[in-house]
mmCIF file of C-alpha atoms and ligand atoms in Angstrom:
data_model
loop_
_atom_site.group_PDB
_atom_site.id
_atom_site.type_symbol
_atom_site.label_atom_id
_atom_site.label_comp_id
_atom_site.label_asym_id
_atom_site.label_seq_id
_atom_site.Cartn_x
_atom_site.Cartn_y
_atom_site.Cartn_z
ATOM 1 C CA UNK A 1 12.830 -1.642 8.664
ATOM 2 C CA UNK A 2 14.277 1.412 6.988
ATOM 3 C CA UNK A 3 12.465 4.510 8.314
ATOM 4 C CA UNK A 4 12.988 7.129 5.739
ATOM 5 C CA UNK A 5 11.301 10.421 6.771
ATOM 6 C CA UNK A 6 10.979 13.293 4.857
ATOM 7 C CA UNK A 7 9.868 16.623 5.410
ATOM 8 C CA UNK A 8 6.550 17.037 3.751
ATOM 9 C CA UNK A 9 3.960 14.253 2.659
ATOM 10 C CA UNK A 10 5.130 15.387 -1.139
ATOM 11 C CA UNK A 11 8.786 14.721 -0.433
ATOM 12 C CA UNK A 12 7.612 11.329 0.724
ATOM 13 C CA UNK A 13 5.785 10.631 -2.302
ATOM 14 C CA UNK A 14 8.404 11.473 -4.539
ATOM 15 C CA UNK A 15 10.591 8.910 -2.556
ATOM 16 C CA UNK A 16 8.157 6.401 -2.539
ATOM 17 C CA UNK A 17 7.605 6.860 -6.628
ATOM 18 C CA UNK A 18 11.519 6.720 -7.251
ATOM 19 C CA UNK A 19 11.856 3.390 -5.559
ATOM 20 C CA UNK A 20 8.952 2.122 -7.602
ATOM 21 C CA UNK A 21 10.237 3.866 -10.954
ATOM 22 C CA UNK A 22 13.518 2.305 -9.926
ATOM 23 C CA UNK A 23 12.111 -1.450 -10.086
ATOM 24 C CA UNK A 24 10.056 -0.743 -13.065
ATOM 25 C CA UNK A 25 13.100 0.408 -14.719
ATOM 26 C CA UNK A 26 15.306 -2.459 -13.573
ATOM 27 C CA UNK A 27 12.443 -5.062 -14.307
ATOM 28 C CA UNK A 28 9.691 -3.915 -16.937
ATOM 29 C CA UNK A 29 7.905 -7.000 -15.989
ATOM 30 C CA UNK A 30 7.732 -6.569 -12.291
ATOM 31 C CA UNK A 31 4.727 -7.294 -10.004
ATOM 32 C CA UNK A 32 3.546 -4.856 -8.169
ATOM 33 C CA UNK A 33 1.489 -4.807 -5.295
ATOM 34 C CA UNK A 34 -0.630 -1.624 -4.991
ATOM 35 C CA UNK A 35 -2.805 0.216 -2.118
ATOM 36 C CA UNK A 36 -5.776 2.473 -2.025
ATOM 37 C CA UNK A 37 -6.502 5.287 0.656
ATOM 38 C CA UNK A 38 -5.334 8.917 0.485
ATOM 39 C CA UNK A 39 -1.706 7.993 1.652
ATOM 40 C CA UNK A 40 -0.448 6.688 -1.703
ATOM 41 C CA UNK A 41 -2.514 9.315 -4.139
ATOM 42 C CA UNK A 42 0.689 11.460 -4.033
ATOM 43 C CA UNK A 43 2.925 8.345 -5.212
ATOM 44 C CA UNK A 44 0.419 7.771 -7.896
ATOM 45 C CA UNK A 45 0.724 11.353 -8.965
ATOM 46 C CA UNK A 46 4.340 11.372 -9.424
ATOM 47 C CA UNK A 47 4.218 7.608 -11.108
ATOM 48 C CA UNK A 48 2.126 9.327 -13.891
ATOM 49 C CA UNK A 49 4.491 12.469 -14.203
ATOM 50 C CA UNK A 50 7.132 10.290 -14.696
ATOM 51 C CA UNK A 51 4.801 8.385 -17.329
ATOM 52 C CA UNK A 52 4.135 11.419 -18.870
ATOM 53 C CA UNK A 53 7.477 13.062 -18.966
ATOM 54 C CA UNK A 54 9.983 10.492 -18.414
ATOM 55 C CA UNK A 55 8.533 7.658 -20.431
ATOM 56 C CA UNK A 56 8.284 5.446 -17.545
ATOM 57 C CA UNK A 57 6.544 2.113 -18.725
ATOM 58 C CA UNK A 58 3.913 0.450 -17.335
ATOM 59 C CA UNK A 59 2.584 -1.790 -20.115
ATOM 60 C CA UNK A 60 4.474 -5.053 -18.732
ATOM 61 C CA UNK A 61 3.752 -4.261 -15.245
ATOM 62 C CA UNK A 62 1.450 -6.791 -13.510
ATOM 63 C CA UNK A 63 -0.493 -5.381 -10.267
ATOM 64 C CA UNK A 64 -2.543 -6.877 -7.410
ATOM 65 C CA UNK A 65 -4.262 -4.491 -5.263
ATOM 66 C CA UNK A 66 -4.486 -5.136 -1.701
ATOM 67 C CA UNK A 67 -8.186 -5.277 -0.999
ATOM 68 C CA UNK A 68 -11.470 -4.288 -2.125
ATOM 69 C CA UNK A 69 -14.766 -3.450 -0.280
ATOM 70 C CA UNK A 70 -17.368 -6.578 -0.558
ATOM 71 C CA UNK A 71 -21.018 -5.983 -2.335
ATOM 72 C CA UNK A 72 -19.961 -2.251 -3.772
ATOM 73 C CA UNK A 73 -20.596 -2.514 -7.413
ATOM 74 C CA UNK A 74 -17.832 -2.384 -9.656
ATOM 75 C CA UNK A 75 -18.863 1.489 -10.811
ATOM 76 C CA UNK A 76 -19.596 2.808 -7.415
ATOM 77 C CA UNK A 77 -16.874 5.457 -7.519
ATOM 78 C CA UNK A 78 -15.592 3.850 -3.648
ATOM 79 C CA UNK A 79 -15.172 0.429 -5.046
ATOM 80 C CA UNK A 80 -11.141 0.063 -5.214
ATOM 81 C CA UNK A 81 -11.650 -1.216 -8.864
ATOM 82 C CA UNK A 82 -12.946 2.467 -9.802
ATOM 83 C CA UNK A 83 -10.489 4.109 -7.357
ATOM 84 C CA UNK A 84 -7.280 2.626 -8.953
ATOM 85 C CA UNK A 85 -8.812 3.253 -12.788
ATOM 86 C CA UNK A 86 -9.397 6.764 -11.853
ATOM 87 C CA UNK A 87 -6.413 7.556 -10.085
ATOM 88 C CA UNK A 88 -3.586 5.292 -11.743
ATOM 89 C CA UNK A 89 -4.426 2.975 -14.253
ATOM 90 C CA UNK A 90 -6.053 5.424 -16.691
ATOM 91 C CA UNK A 91 -3.850 7.917 -16.268
ATOM 92 C CA UNK A 92 -0.550 5.498 -17.230
ATOM 93 C CA UNK A 93 -0.256 2.676 -19.795
ATOM 94 C CA UNK A 94 -1.189 -0.081 -17.710
ATOM 95 C CA UNK A 95 -2.393 -3.357 -19.471
ATOM 96 C CA UNK A 96 -6.215 -3.631 -18.083
ATOM 97 C CA UNK A 97 -5.468 -7.596 -18.274
ATOM 98 C CA UNK A 98 -2.682 -7.130 -15.872
ATOM 99 C CA UNK A 99 -4.248 -5.288 -13.098
ATOM 100 C CA UNK A 100 -6.088 -7.544 -10.428
ATOM 101 C CA UNK A 101 -7.929 -6.529 -7.936
ATOM 102 C CA UNK A 102 -10.050 -9.008 -5.392
ATOM 103 C CA UNK A 103 -13.942 -9.276 -6.989
ATOM 104 C CA UNK A 104 -15.924 -8.088 -4.291
ATOM 105 C CA UNK A 105 -19.173 -9.123 -6.171
ATOM 106 C CA UNK A 106 -17.863 -12.735 -6.231
ATOM 107 C CA UNK A 107 -20.962 -15.233 -5.095
ATOM 108 C CA UNK A 108 -18.543 -17.793 -3.641
ATOM 109 C CA UNK A 109 -16.137 -15.563 -1.685
ATOM 110 C CA UNK A 110 -13.815 -18.163 -0.433
ATOM 111 C CA UNK A 111 -13.178 -19.562 -4.063
ATOM 112 C CA UNK A 112 -12.429 -15.732 -4.997
ATOM 113 C CA UNK A 113 -9.542 -15.647 -1.995
ATOM 114 C CA UNK A 114 -7.832 -18.958 -3.481
ATOM 115 C CA UNK A 115 -8.055 -17.769 -6.916
ATOM 116 C CA UNK A 116 -6.615 -14.614 -6.111
ATOM 117 C CA UNK A 117 -3.883 -16.140 -3.942
ATOM 118 C CA UNK A 118 -3.195 -18.394 -7.005
ATOM 119 C CA UNK A 119 -3.080 -15.770 -9.429
ATOM 120 C CA UNK A 120 -0.190 -14.198 -7.242
ATOM 121 C CA UNK A 121 1.615 -17.332 -7.402
ATOM 122 C CA UNK A 122 1.331 -17.778 -11.115
ATOM 123 C CA UNK A 123 2.383 -14.106 -11.780
ATOM 124 C CA UNK A 124 5.592 -15.284 -9.751
ATOM 125 C CA UNK A 125 4.873 -13.401 -6.719
ATOM 126 C CA UNK A 126 4.897 -9.746 -5.794
ATOM 127 C CA UNK A 127 8.052 -7.910 -6.063
ATOM 128 C CA UNK A 128 7.187 -4.747 -4.255
ATOM 129 C CA UNK A 129 4.087 -4.337 -2.234
ATOM 130 C CA UNK A 130 3.106 -0.817 -1.413
ATOM 131 C CA UNK A 131 1.154 -0.138 1.784
ATOM 132 C CA UNK A 132 -0.432 2.371 3.898
ATOM 133 C CA UNK A 133 -1.081 2.207 7.365
ATOM 134 C CA UNK A 134 -4.642 2.380 9.404
ATOM 135 C CA UNK A 135 -4.784 4.405 12.455
ATOM 136 C CA UNK A 136 -5.257 1.471 14.189
ATOM 137 C CA UNK A 137 -2.015 -0.268 12.584
ATOM 138 C CA UNK A 138 -4.000 -2.350 9.901
ATOM 139 C CA UNK A 139 -2.073 -2.813 6.898
ATOM 140 C CA UNK A 140 -4.476 -3.834 3.829
ATOM 141 C CA UNK A 141 -7.776 -4.537 5.600
ATOM 142 C CA UNK A 142 -6.176 -6.978 8.437
ATOM 143 C CA UNK A 143 -7.853 -5.169 11.225
ATOM 144 C CA UNK A 144 -5.964 -5.640 14.948
ATOM 145 C CA UNK A 145 -6.167 -9.452 16.109
ATOM 146 C CA UNK A 146 -5.524 -10.307 12.345
ATOM 147 C CA UNK A 147 -3.676 -13.622 12.275
ATOM 148 C CA UNK A 148 -0.125 -12.934 11.098
ATOM 149 C CA UNK A 149 0.258 -15.709 8.845
ATOM 150 C CA UNK A 150 -3.467 -15.200 7.429
ATOM 151 C CA UNK A 151 -4.064 -15.168 3.394
ATOM 152 C CA UNK A 152 -6.180 -13.508 1.317
ATOM 153 C CA UNK A 153 -9.986 -14.076 2.856
ATOM 154 C CA UNK A 154 -13.093 -12.082 3.961
ATOM 155 C CA UNK A 155 -12.893 -9.443 7.093
ATOM 156 C CA UNK A 156 -15.021 -7.350 9.122
ATOM 157 C CA UNK A 157 -13.955 -3.722 9.781
ATOM 158 C CA UNK A 158 -14.060 -2.083 12.662
ATOM 159 C CA UNK A 159 -15.770 0.752 13.349
ATOM 160 C CA UNK A 160 -13.029 2.721 13.738
ATOM 161 C CA UNK A 161 -12.093 1.707 10.167
ATOM 162 C CA UNK A 162 -15.681 2.214 8.778
ATOM 163 C CA UNK A 163 -15.450 5.887 10.434
ATOM 164 C CA UNK A 164 -12.121 6.840 9.037
ATOM 165 C CA UNK A 165 -12.980 5.901 5.695
ATOM 166 C CA UNK A 166 -16.688 7.523 5.926
ATOM 167 C CA UNK A 167 -14.970 10.506 4.431
ATOM 168 C CA UNK A 168 -14.826 8.766 0.950
ATOM 169 C CA UNK A 169 -18.624 8.279 1.211
ATOM 170 C CA UNK A 170 -19.901 11.624 1.830
ATOM 171 C CA UNK A 171 -19.220 11.349 5.457
ATOM 172 C CA UNK A 172 -22.107 8.791 5.463
ATOM 173 C CA UNK A 173 -21.218 5.791 7.936
ATOM 174 C CA UNK A 174 -24.116 4.089 6.637
ATOM 175 C CA UNK A 175 -22.853 3.783 3.090
ATOM 176 C CA UNK A 176 -19.362 2.183 4.390
ATOM 177 C CA UNK A 177 -19.392 -1.596 3.461
ATOM 178 C CA UNK A 178 -18.805 -3.845 6.829
ATOM 179 C CA UNK A 179 -16.851 -6.571 4.656
ATOM 180 C CA UNK A 180 -13.910 -6.949 2.401
ATOM 181 C CA UNK A 181 -11.867 -9.179 0.743
ATOM 182 C CA UNK A 182 -8.349 -8.364 1.779
ATOM 183 C CA UNK A 183 -4.797 -9.940 0.981
ATOM 184 C CA UNK A 184 -3.388 -11.671 4.356
ATOM 185 C CA UNK A 185 -0.657 -10.241 6.431
ATOM 186 C CA UNK A 186 1.133 -13.258 5.288
ATOM 187 C CA UNK A 187 0.401 -12.776 1.651
ATOM 188 C CA UNK A 188 1.714 -9.316 2.376
ATOM 189 C CA UNK A 189 4.824 -10.652 4.140
ATOM 190 C CA UNK A 190 5.726 -13.029 1.258
ATOM 191 C CA UNK A 191 6.411 -10.231 -0.771
ATOM 192 C CA UNK A 192 9.834 -9.486 -1.981
ATOM 193 C CA UNK A 193 10.103 -5.932 -0.484
ATOM 194 C CA UNK A 194 7.663 -3.767 1.156
ATOM 195 C CA UNK A 195 7.449 -0.059 1.155
ATOM 196 C CA UNK A 196 4.692 0.926 3.776
ATOM 197 C CA UNK A 197 3.791 4.789 3.427
ATOM 198 C CA UNK A 198 2.434 7.134 6.433
ATOM 199 C CA UNK A 199 1.787 10.873 6.431
ATOM 200 C CA UNK A 200 0.372 12.986 9.338
ATOM 201 C CA UNK A 201 -0.145 13.165 12.761
ATOM 202 C CA UNK A 202 -2.891 10.747 13.339
ATOM 203 C CA UNK A 203 -0.565 7.954 11.919
ATOM 204 C CA UNK A 204 1.962 8.849 14.646
ATOM 205 C CA UNK A 205 0.706 6.650 17.249
ATOM 206 C CA UNK A 206 0.340 3.504 14.914
ATOM 207 C CA UNK A 207 3.669 3.788 12.798
ATOM 208 C CA UNK A 208 5.654 4.158 16.401
ATOM 209 C CA UNK A 209 3.838 1.004 17.583
ATOM 210 C CA UNK A 210 4.572 -0.689 14.264
ATOM 211 C CA UNK A 211 8.425 0.386 14.223
ATOM 212 C CA UNK A 212 9.253 0.359 17.775
ATOM 213 C CA UNK A 213 6.766 -1.531 19.536
ATOM 214 C CA UNK A 214 6.461 -5.214 19.842
ATOM 215 C CA UNK A 215 5.637 -7.295 17.373
ATOM 216 C CA UNK A 216 1.903 -8.335 17.672
ATOM 217 C CA UNK A 217 -1.068 -9.365 16.096
ATOM 218 C CA UNK A 218 -2.708 -5.832 17.758
ATOM 219 C CA UNK A 219 -0.815 -3.709 15.180
ATOM 220 C CA UNK A 220 -0.633 -6.102 12.396
ATOM 221 C CA UNK A 221 1.898 -3.601 10.677
ATOM 222 C CA UNK A 222 4.592 -4.494 13.552
ATOM 223 C CA UNK A 223 4.745 -7.656 11.831
ATOM 224 C CA UNK A 224 7.062 -5.847 9.098
ATOM 225 C CA UNK A 225 9.812 -5.735 11.658
ATOM 226 C CA UNK A 226 10.435 -9.410 10.324
ATOM 227 C CA UNK A 227 10.153 -8.804 6.558
ATOM 228 C CA UNK A 228 13.860 -8.750 5.313
ATOM 229 C CA UNK A 229 13.497 -6.032 2.878
ATOM 230 C CA UNK A 230 10.976 -3.587 4.600
ATOM 231 C CA UNK A 231 11.058 0.274 4.064
ATOM 232 C CA UNK A 232 9.072 2.659 5.660
ATOM 233 C CA UNK A 233 8.795 6.045 4.495
ATOM 234 C CA UNK A 234 7.007 8.813 6.926
ATOM 235 C CA UNK A 235 6.635 12.588 6.688
ATOM 236 C CA UNK A 236 7.722 14.572 10.059
ATOM 237 C CA UNK A 237 4.248 14.328 11.445
ATOM 238 C CA UNK A 238 4.024 10.677 11.147
ATOM 239 C CA UNK A 239 7.307 10.430 12.538
ATOM 240 C CA UNK A 240 6.989 12.408 15.670
ATOM 241 C CA UNK A 241 6.419 9.558 18.081
ATOM 242 C CA UNK A 242 9.334 7.914 17.072
ATOM 243 C CA UNK A 243 12.033 7.368 19.767
ATOM 244 C CA UNK A 244 14.750 6.713 17.612
ATOM 245 C CA UNK A 245 14.157 9.654 15.026
ATOM 246 C CA UNK A 246 17.782 11.162 14.938
ATOM 247 C CA UNK A 247 19.221 7.833 14.167
ATOM 248 C CA UNK A 248 17.238 7.325 11.154
ATOM 249 C CA UNK A 249 17.762 10.557 10.038
ATOM 250 C CA UNK A 250 21.574 9.943 10.306
ATOM 251 C CA UNK A 251 21.349 6.202 8.765
ATOM 252 C CA UNK A 252 19.409 8.094 5.673
ATOM 253 C CA UNK A 253 21.832 11.005 5.163
ATOM 254 C CA UNK A 254 24.887 8.318 5.419
ATOM 255 C CA UNK A 255 23.749 6.157 2.609
ATOM 256 C CA UNK A 256 26.390 4.864 0.530
ATOM 257 C CA UNK A 257 26.386 6.204 -2.867
ATOM 258 C CA UNK A 258 24.937 2.790 -4.119
ATOM 259 C CA UNK A 259 22.286 2.400 -1.928
ATOM 260 C CA UNK A 260 20.990 5.962 -2.427
ATOM 261 C CA UNK A 261 17.385 6.694 -3.512
ATOM 262 C CA UNK A 262 17.065 8.104 -7.200
ATOM 263 C CA UNK A 263 14.796 7.155 -9.731
HETATM 264 C C1 LIG B 1 -7.839 1.903 4.301
HETATM 265 C C2 LIG B 1 -7.134 0.731 3.348
HETATM 266 C C3 LIG B 1 -5.672 0.764 3.801
HETATM 267 C C4 LIG B 1 -4.954 1.943 4.076
HETATM 268 C C5 LIG B 1 -5.593 2.558 5.280
HETATM 269 C C6 LIG B 1 -5.178 3.995 5.572
HETATM 270 O O1 LIG B 1 -8.940 1.240 4.839
HETATM 271 N N1 LIG B 1 -7.591 -0.765 3.024
HETATM 272 O O2 LIG B 1 -4.851 0.186 2.608
HETATM 273 O O3 LIG B 1 -3.794 1.633 3.942
HETATM 274 O O4 LIG B 1 -7.078 2.146 5.306
HETATM 275 O O5 LIG B 1 -5.761 4.756 4.437
HETATM 276 P P1 LIG B 1 -5.421 6.376 4.385
HETATM 277 O O6 LIG B 1 -4.249 6.054 3.359
HETATM 278 O O7 LIG B 1 -6.704 7.097 3.317
HETATM 279 O O8 LIG B 1 -5.107 7.053 5.581
#
């Protein structure tokens, strides 16, 4: 895994946006896997800026979001459909027909999960999957003990994840759904490139375990060690418990010119 340590979340978000923008410019009809949560918001802001100021064009980009709560009405401000519309899709020239999010209101959840997997395949697979990481190492909503080969399916959120996410529901834990539909770990691993972001001291343990610990379903993000093209962008606080921090800085500082990250 390539570890990119940046001084602040803002700097990390700019690097992440540059990596995504480079792909969109090289392949205007690329397929992006997108994520929700607070972590990618700075990346979305920078991509929106690039769209407005530099003409970064999303018209032909197809997107698949990682996950959606089960049972929240579409218009609920915390449904991931509403979150993505507000924080990204509406602010760039995304084509609504090309933005995909699991349907958390589907009557037949297994059929919806199978449909979602098939839609990813029909689009040619995901070129780059953006990820955050939960404080327990979850990616998407693949909680610890998730099968590392799993595909899109229903999951039950842990109490810790529900508590972590209660802040989006005015701190009211009772409002946080118990279930979600999430891409599986195997779905995420099938994407051609993975870009995981983690900012803040509360992510330091999960990041250290994911990057330098054993590969284990107890920290689903650790399976990214098996991905051939995985990058992890962290700020100093999230990097604080990495034993080989100095080496990651060294690698980044000595990239050959052709490998340097810029939009
Ligand atoms: C959420 C999402 C994940 C996200 C994670 C961290 O529950 N399903 O995709 O990466 O938890 O969230 P945050 O970025 O707000 O810390």
